[in-house]
Amino acid sequence: MAKWLKQGAEAEVIKTAAREVRDTVENLLADIEARGDVAVRELAIRFDKMDREDYRLSDAEIQACMNQLSDRDLKDIEFAQTQVRNFAQHQRNSMVDVEVETLPGVILGHKHIPVNAAGCYVPGGKYPLLASAHMSVITAKVAGVPRIITCAPPFLGKPAPAIVAAQHMAGANEIYCLGGIQAIGAMALGTKSIAQVDMLVGPGNAFVAEAKRQLFGRVGIDLFAGPTETLVIADESVDGELCATDLLGQAEHGPDSPAILLTTSEKLARETMAEIERLLQILPTADIARRAWESFGEVIVAEDDEEMLAIANDLAFEHVQVMTEDPDYFLKHMRNFGALFLGPRTNVSFGDKVIGTNHTLPTKKAARYTGGLWVGKFIKTCTYQKVTTDEASSMIGEYCSRLCALEGFAGHGEQANIRVRRYGHKDVPYAGAAQ
């Protein structure tokens, strides 16, 4: 039976914080819907500390941001975007339209149709997370979305040059310097200056995630997201320093980011805990990472790989890094995860920044029913049908007529009956059932 050497915060503490966020978001979204650009501007001044007549960046402002980056910076962004675009294109190529004759004269099919407009949120108030521009804008672009707009908060009081460059290089049609609830509300609800989108994507803080949750249904969203989660599954094939580094690398996202070590080795567990304390003395972002580790860090020692698998599937974490002698065991058997990182040579940061898989992933156990952001999230799979012969129309109509009668739907039944009469030349009583 597994034992916990360290446990995280109680669920009730997390629920209380979530209720407070929910109430704040609900009130601010109602204000944006009622007052539009005026409310957005007030919120931008209040939260972003930025006052502008128009929050859309001009071509000159975009170019000024580009000019602040070195050639190496731009080439690094280009490399990362190429990897994301390449994998997204392979995903898009896997989605094929279908048309098949299922019965003589009966043709069924589906088409993959991109949404008309996508709003991509790029977080950047705490860190300028330019990678989120690659993950959202490029993926939408490959999916074929005609209009892609982006919002990112200012960084140190002005547009973040690296984020703006990444948004522009990825192909965004409109770039806004707006953060938080005001950005999500403006994109989803629309204002006089910002046309409404059909789909909202991108990670963000608790307020951004809650705003997306409340707006779901009025617009589509990629997924319900919460704080970054990382689970390291390890055995004695690796050491405590590597495990500790990978746990803290994700804990620095925020003070509410869960980081869990799951291992079959109590020796490795204790080594990792000691290494975490050592690294927290020298990590530049230790203030945030320590708070996350102290409040939400966990260390679990399991009996064997099978028990680790069961615990991991129950956790259904966003990032699952597997550093065991046989990582493919988990690839084969795991069912609930946002993304897997197999073996010690890769890590979550590769996925976050550059390797090509998408970093917008499910949290809070949503991996039980969804994967992460990919081209398919921007695409509607829409079916169609056509009947090409009189015989097929009459034959299907007879079945439909009788099935409608079983349900008591006379109007539905007449849609079938009129075709049995016209194309099958058979006498069916009005509102009756074909024989």
Short mmCIF file of N, CA, C and O in Angstrom, two decimals, residues 88-157:
data_model
loop_
_atom_site.label_atom_id
_atom_site.label_comp_id
_atom_site.label_asym_id
_atom_site.label_seq_id
_atom_site.Cartn_x
_atom_site.Cartn_y
_atom_site.Cartn_z
N ALA A 88 1.74 20.13 -35.55
CA ALA A 88 0.33 20.48 -35.77
C ALA A 88 -0.12 20.08 -37.17
O ALA A 88 -1.25 19.62 -37.37
N GLN A 89 0.76 20.25 -38.15
CA GLN A 89 0.42 19.88 -39.52
C GLN A 89 0.22 18.38 -39.65
O GLN A 89 -0.69 17.91 -40.35
N HIS A 90 1.07 17.61 -38.97
CA HIS A 90 0.89 16.15 -38.97
C HIS A 90 -0.46 15.78 -38.35
O HIS A 90 -1.15 14.86 -38.83
N GLN A 91 -0.82 16.48 -37.27
CA GLN A 91 -2.12 16.22 -36.66
C GLN A 91 -3.26 16.56 -37.62
O GLN A 91 -4.22 15.80 -37.75
N ARG A 92 -3.12 17.71 -38.30
CA ARG A 92 -4.17 18.12 -39.25
C ARG A 92 -4.30 17.10 -40.37
O ARG A 92 -5.41 16.78 -40.82
N ASN A 93 -3.16 16.59 -40.82
CA ASN A 93 -3.19 15.61 -41.92
C ASN A 93 -3.87 14.31 -41.51
O ASN A 93 -4.33 13.55 -42.38
N SER A 94 -3.92 14.05 -40.20
CA SER A 94 -4.58 12.82 -39.73
C SER A 94 -6.09 12.94 -39.77
O SER A 94 -6.80 11.94 -39.65
N MET A 95 -6.60 14.15 -39.94
CA MET A 95 -8.05 14.38 -39.95
C MET A 95 -8.52 14.43 -41.41
O MET A 95 -8.20 15.37 -42.13
N VAL A 96 -9.24 13.44 -41.81
CA VAL A 96 -9.66 13.36 -43.21
C VAL A 96 -11.18 13.47 -43.31
O VAL A 96 -11.92 12.99 -42.44
N ASP A 97 -11.63 14.13 -44.37
CA ASP A 97 -13.06 14.14 -44.65
C ASP A 97 -13.50 12.74 -45.08
O ASP A 97 -12.71 11.97 -45.62
N VAL A 98 -14.75 12.43 -44.82
CA VAL A 98 -15.28 11.10 -45.13
C VAL A 98 -16.53 11.24 -45.98
O VAL A 98 -17.39 12.09 -45.71
N GLU A 99 -16.62 10.44 -47.03
CA GLU A 99 -17.86 10.29 -47.79
C GLU A 99 -17.97 8.84 -48.21
O GLU A 99 -17.06 8.29 -48.83
N VAL A 100 -19.09 8.19 -47.83
CA VAL A 100 -19.24 6.77 -48.08
C VAL A 100 -20.69 6.47 -48.46
O VAL A 100 -21.62 7.06 -47.92
N GLU A 101 -20.87 5.53 -49.38
CA GLU A 101 -22.20 5.05 -49.74
C GLU A 101 -22.51 3.88 -48.82
O GLU A 101 -22.01 2.76 -49.00
N THR A 102 -23.33 4.11 -47.79
CA THR A 102 -23.60 3.10 -46.78
C THR A 102 -24.64 2.08 -47.23
O THR A 102 -24.68 0.95 -46.74
N LEU A 103 -25.53 2.50 -48.11
CA LEU A 103 -26.53 1.65 -48.75
C LEU A 103 -26.65 2.13 -50.19
O LEU A 103 -26.29 3.28 -50.48
N PRO A 104 -27.14 1.32 -51.09
CA PRO A 104 -27.31 1.82 -52.46
C PRO A 104 -28.15 3.09 -52.50
O PRO A 104 -29.29 3.13 -52.02
N GLY A 105 -27.56 4.16 -52.98
CA GLY A 105 -28.26 5.43 -53.09
C GLY A 105 -28.23 6.29 -51.84
O GLY A 105 -28.82 7.37 -51.81
N VAL A 106 -27.55 5.85 -50.78
CA VAL A 106 -27.46 6.61 -49.53
C VAL A 106 -26.00 6.99 -49.29
O VAL A 106 -25.14 6.11 -49.13
N ILE A 107 -25.73 8.28 -49.31
CA ILE A 107 -24.36 8.77 -49.14
C ILE A 107 -24.28 9.59 -47.86
O ILE A 107 -25.05 10.55 -47.66
N LEU A 108 -23.36 9.21 -46.99
CA LEU A 108 -23.12 9.91 -45.72
C LEU A 108 -21.69 10.41 -45.71
O LEU A 108 -20.79 9.79 -46.28
N GLY A 109 -21.49 11.52 -45.02
CA GLY A 109 -20.12 12.04 -44.93
C GLY A 109 -19.95 13.00 -43.78
O GLY A 109 -20.90 13.38 -43.10
N HIS A 110 -18.68 13.36 -43.57
CA HIS A 110 -18.41 14.47 -42.66
C HIS A 110 -17.30 15.34 -43.24
O HIS A 110 -16.45 14.87 -43.99
N LYS A 111 -17.36 16.61 -42.86
CA LYS A 111 -16.36 17.57 -43.27
C LYS A 111 -15.76 18.21 -42.02
O LYS A 111 -16.45 18.39 -41.02
N HIS A 112 -14.47 18.55 -42.10
CA HIS A 112 -13.80 19.25 -41.02
C HIS A 112 -13.76 20.73 -41.37
O HIS A 112 -13.11 21.13 -42.35
N ILE A 113 -14.43 21.55 -40.59
CA ILE A 113 -14.58 22.97 -40.89
C ILE A 113 -14.01 23.79 -39.74
O ILE A 113 -14.47 23.68 -38.60
N PRO A 114 -13.00 24.63 -39.99
CA PRO A 114 -12.47 25.46 -38.90
C PRO A 114 -13.45 26.52 -38.46
O PRO A 114 -14.29 26.98 -39.24
N VAL A 115 -13.37 26.91 -37.19
CA VAL A 115 -14.19 28.01 -36.70
C VAL A 115 -13.77 29.30 -37.42
O VAL A 115 -12.68 29.39 -37.98
N ASN A 116 -14.64 30.30 -37.40
CA ASN A 116 -14.36 31.54 -38.13
C ASN A 116 -13.37 32.46 -37.42
O ASN A 116 -12.60 33.17 -38.07
N ALA A 117 -13.40 32.47 -36.09
CA ALA A 117 -12.53 33.39 -35.36
C ALA A 117 -12.12 32.78 -34.03
O ALA A 117 -12.96 32.22 -33.31
N ALA A 118 -10.85 32.89 -33.71
CA ALA A 118 -10.32 32.36 -32.46
C ALA A 118 -9.63 33.47 -31.68
O ALA A 118 -8.92 34.30 -32.24
N GLY A 119 -9.85 33.47 -30.36
CA GLY A 119 -9.17 34.40 -29.47
C GLY A 119 -8.16 33.63 -28.64
O GLY A 119 -8.51 32.68 -27.94
N CYS A 120 -6.91 34.03 -28.73
CA CYS A 120 -5.82 33.32 -28.07
C CYS A 120 -5.26 34.17 -26.93
O CYS A 120 -4.79 35.29 -27.17
N TYR A 121 -5.35 33.65 -25.72
CA TYR A 121 -4.81 34.38 -24.57
C TYR A 121 -3.39 33.91 -24.30
O TYR A 121 -3.13 32.71 -24.23
N VAL A 122 -2.50 34.88 -24.14
CA VAL A 122 -1.09 34.58 -23.87
C VAL A 122 -0.73 35.20 -22.51
O VAL A 122 -0.64 36.42 -22.40
N PRO A 123 -0.56 34.40 -21.47
CA PRO A 123 -0.26 34.97 -20.15
C PRO A 123 1.11 35.63 -20.14
O PRO A 123 2.03 35.19 -20.83
N GLY A 124 1.23 36.70 -19.36
CA GLY A 124 2.53 37.39 -19.35
C GLY A 124 2.70 38.42 -18.28
O GLY A 124 3.65 39.20 -18.32
N GLY A 125 1.80 38.47 -17.31
CA GLY A 125 1.93 39.47 -16.26
C GLY A 125 3.08 39.19 -15.32
O GLY A 125 3.77 40.09 -14.87
N LYS A 126 3.30 37.89 -15.00
CA LYS A 126 4.36 37.50 -14.08
C LYS A 126 5.64 37.16 -14.83
O LYS A 126 6.73 37.61 -14.49
N TYR A 127 5.50 36.33 -15.86
CA TYR A 127 6.59 36.00 -16.78
C TYR A 127 6.07 36.22 -18.20
O TYR A 127 4.91 35.93 -18.48
N PRO A 128 6.92 36.69 -19.12
CA PRO A 128 6.46 36.85 -20.51
C PRO A 128 6.45 35.50 -21.23
O PRO A 128 7.42 35.10 -21.86
N LEU A 129 5.34 34.78 -21.13
CA LEU A 129 5.27 33.39 -21.61
C LEU A 129 4.99 33.34 -23.11
O LEU A 129 3.90 32.95 -23.55
N LEU A 130 5.99 33.70 -23.90
CA LEU A 130 5.81 33.78 -25.35
C LEU A 130 5.46 32.43 -25.97
O LEU A 130 4.84 32.37 -27.03
N ALA A 131 5.83 31.32 -25.31
CA ALA A 131 5.54 30.00 -25.89
C ALA A 131 4.05 29.79 -26.09
O ALA A 131 3.64 29.06 -27.00
N SER A 132 3.23 30.43 -25.27
CA SER A 132 1.78 30.25 -25.43
C SER A 132 1.28 30.83 -26.74
O SER A 132 0.23 30.42 -27.24
N ALA A 133 2.02 31.79 -27.30
CA ALA A 133 1.64 32.31 -28.61
C ALA A 133 1.83 31.24 -29.68
O ALA A 133 0.99 31.07 -30.57
N HIS A 134 2.96 30.52 -29.61
CA HIS A 134 3.18 29.44 -30.58
C HIS A 134 2.05 28.42 -30.50
O HIS A 134 1.48 27.99 -31.51
N MET A 135 1.77 28.02 -29.26
CA MET A 135 0.86 26.90 -29.04
C MET A 135 -0.56 27.19 -29.50
O MET A 135 -1.26 26.29 -29.97
N SER A 136 -0.99 28.43 -29.35
CA SER A 136 -2.37 28.76 -29.70
C SER A 136 -2.49 29.30 -31.12
O SER A 136 -3.27 28.78 -31.93
N VAL A 137 -1.71 30.31 -31.47
CA VAL A 137 -1.87 30.96 -32.77
C VAL A 137 -1.49 30.01 -33.90
O VAL A 137 -2.23 29.87 -34.89
N ILE A 138 -0.34 29.36 -33.80
CA ILE A 138 0.09 28.47 -34.88
C ILE A 138 -0.88 27.30 -35.04
O ILE A 138 -1.22 26.91 -36.17
N THR A 139 -1.35 26.76 -33.93
CA THR A 139 -2.28 25.63 -34.02
C THR A 139 -3.58 26.05 -34.71
O THR A 139 -4.12 25.31 -35.55
N ALA A 140 -4.06 27.24 -34.38
CA ALA A 140 -5.27 27.75 -35.05
C ALA A 140 -5.00 28.01 -36.52
O ALA A 140 -5.85 27.76 -37.38
N LYS A 141 -3.82 28.51 -36.83
CA LYS A 141 -3.45 28.80 -38.21
C LYS A 141 -3.43 27.52 -39.04
O LYS A 141 -3.96 27.46 -40.15
N VAL A 142 -2.79 26.49 -38.51
CA VAL A 142 -2.73 25.22 -39.22
C VAL A 142 -4.12 24.63 -39.40
O VAL A 142 -4.43 24.00 -40.42
N ALA A 143 -4.99 24.85 -38.42
CA ALA A 143 -6.37 24.36 -38.52
C ALA A 143 -7.16 25.08 -39.60
O ALA A 143 -8.19 24.57 -40.05
N GLY A 144 -6.69 26.27 -40.01
CA GLY A 144 -7.38 27.01 -41.07
C GLY A 144 -8.31 28.10 -40.58
O GLY A 144 -9.17 28.56 -41.34
N VAL A 145 -8.15 28.55 -39.33
CA VAL A 145 -9.02 29.61 -38.80
C VAL A 145 -8.72 30.92 -39.53
O VAL A 145 -7.57 31.37 -39.55
N PRO A 146 -9.73 31.58 -40.11
CA PRO A 146 -9.47 32.80 -40.90
C PRO A 146 -9.05 34.01 -40.07
O PRO A 146 -8.23 34.81 -40.53
N ARG A 147 -9.61 34.17 -38.89
CA ARG A 147 -9.29 35.35 -38.06
C ARG A 147 -8.81 34.89 -36.69
O ARG A 147 -9.52 34.20 -35.97
N ILE A 148 -7.59 35.29 -36.35
CA ILE A 148 -6.99 34.90 -35.08
C ILE A 148 -6.54 36.16 -34.36
O ILE A 148 -5.72 36.93 -34.89
N ILE A 149 -7.09 36.39 -33.17
CA ILE A 149 -6.67 37.56 -32.40
C ILE A 149 -6.00 37.09 -31.12
O ILE A 149 -6.25 35.97 -30.64
N THR A 150 -5.12 37.92 -30.60
CA THR A 150 -4.40 37.55 -29.39
C THR A 150 -4.48 38.68 -28.36
O THR A 150 -4.52 39.86 -28.71
N CYS A 151 -4.49 38.29 -27.11
CA CYS A 151 -4.42 39.23 -26.00
C CYS A 151 -3.33 38.76 -25.04
O CYS A 151 -3.26 37.58 -24.70
N ALA A 152 -2.51 39.69 -24.61
CA ALA A 152 -1.50 39.43 -23.59
C ALA A 152 -1.38 40.66 -22.71
O ALA A 152 -1.43 41.78 -23.22
N PRO A 153 -1.21 40.49 -21.42
CA PRO A 153 -1.09 41.65 -20.54
C PRO A 153 0.25 42.35 -20.74
O PRO A 153 1.20 41.75 -21.26
N PRO A 154 0.33 43.61 -20.35
CA PRO A 154 1.63 44.28 -20.40
C PRO A 154 2.59 43.65 -19.40
O PRO A 154 2.17 43.07 -18.40
N PHE A 155 3.86 43.77 -19.70
CA PHE A 155 4.91 43.29 -18.81
C PHE A 155 5.76 44.48 -18.41
O PHE A 155 6.31 45.16 -19.27
N LEU A 156 5.81 44.76 -17.13
CA LEU A 156 6.52 45.93 -16.62
C LEU A 156 5.99 47.21 -17.25
O LEU A 156 6.74 48.12 -17.63
N GLY A 157 4.66 47.25 -17.43
CA GLY A 157 4.01 48.48 -17.85
C GLY A 157 3.94 48.73 -19.34
O GLY A 157 3.45 49.78 -19.77
#
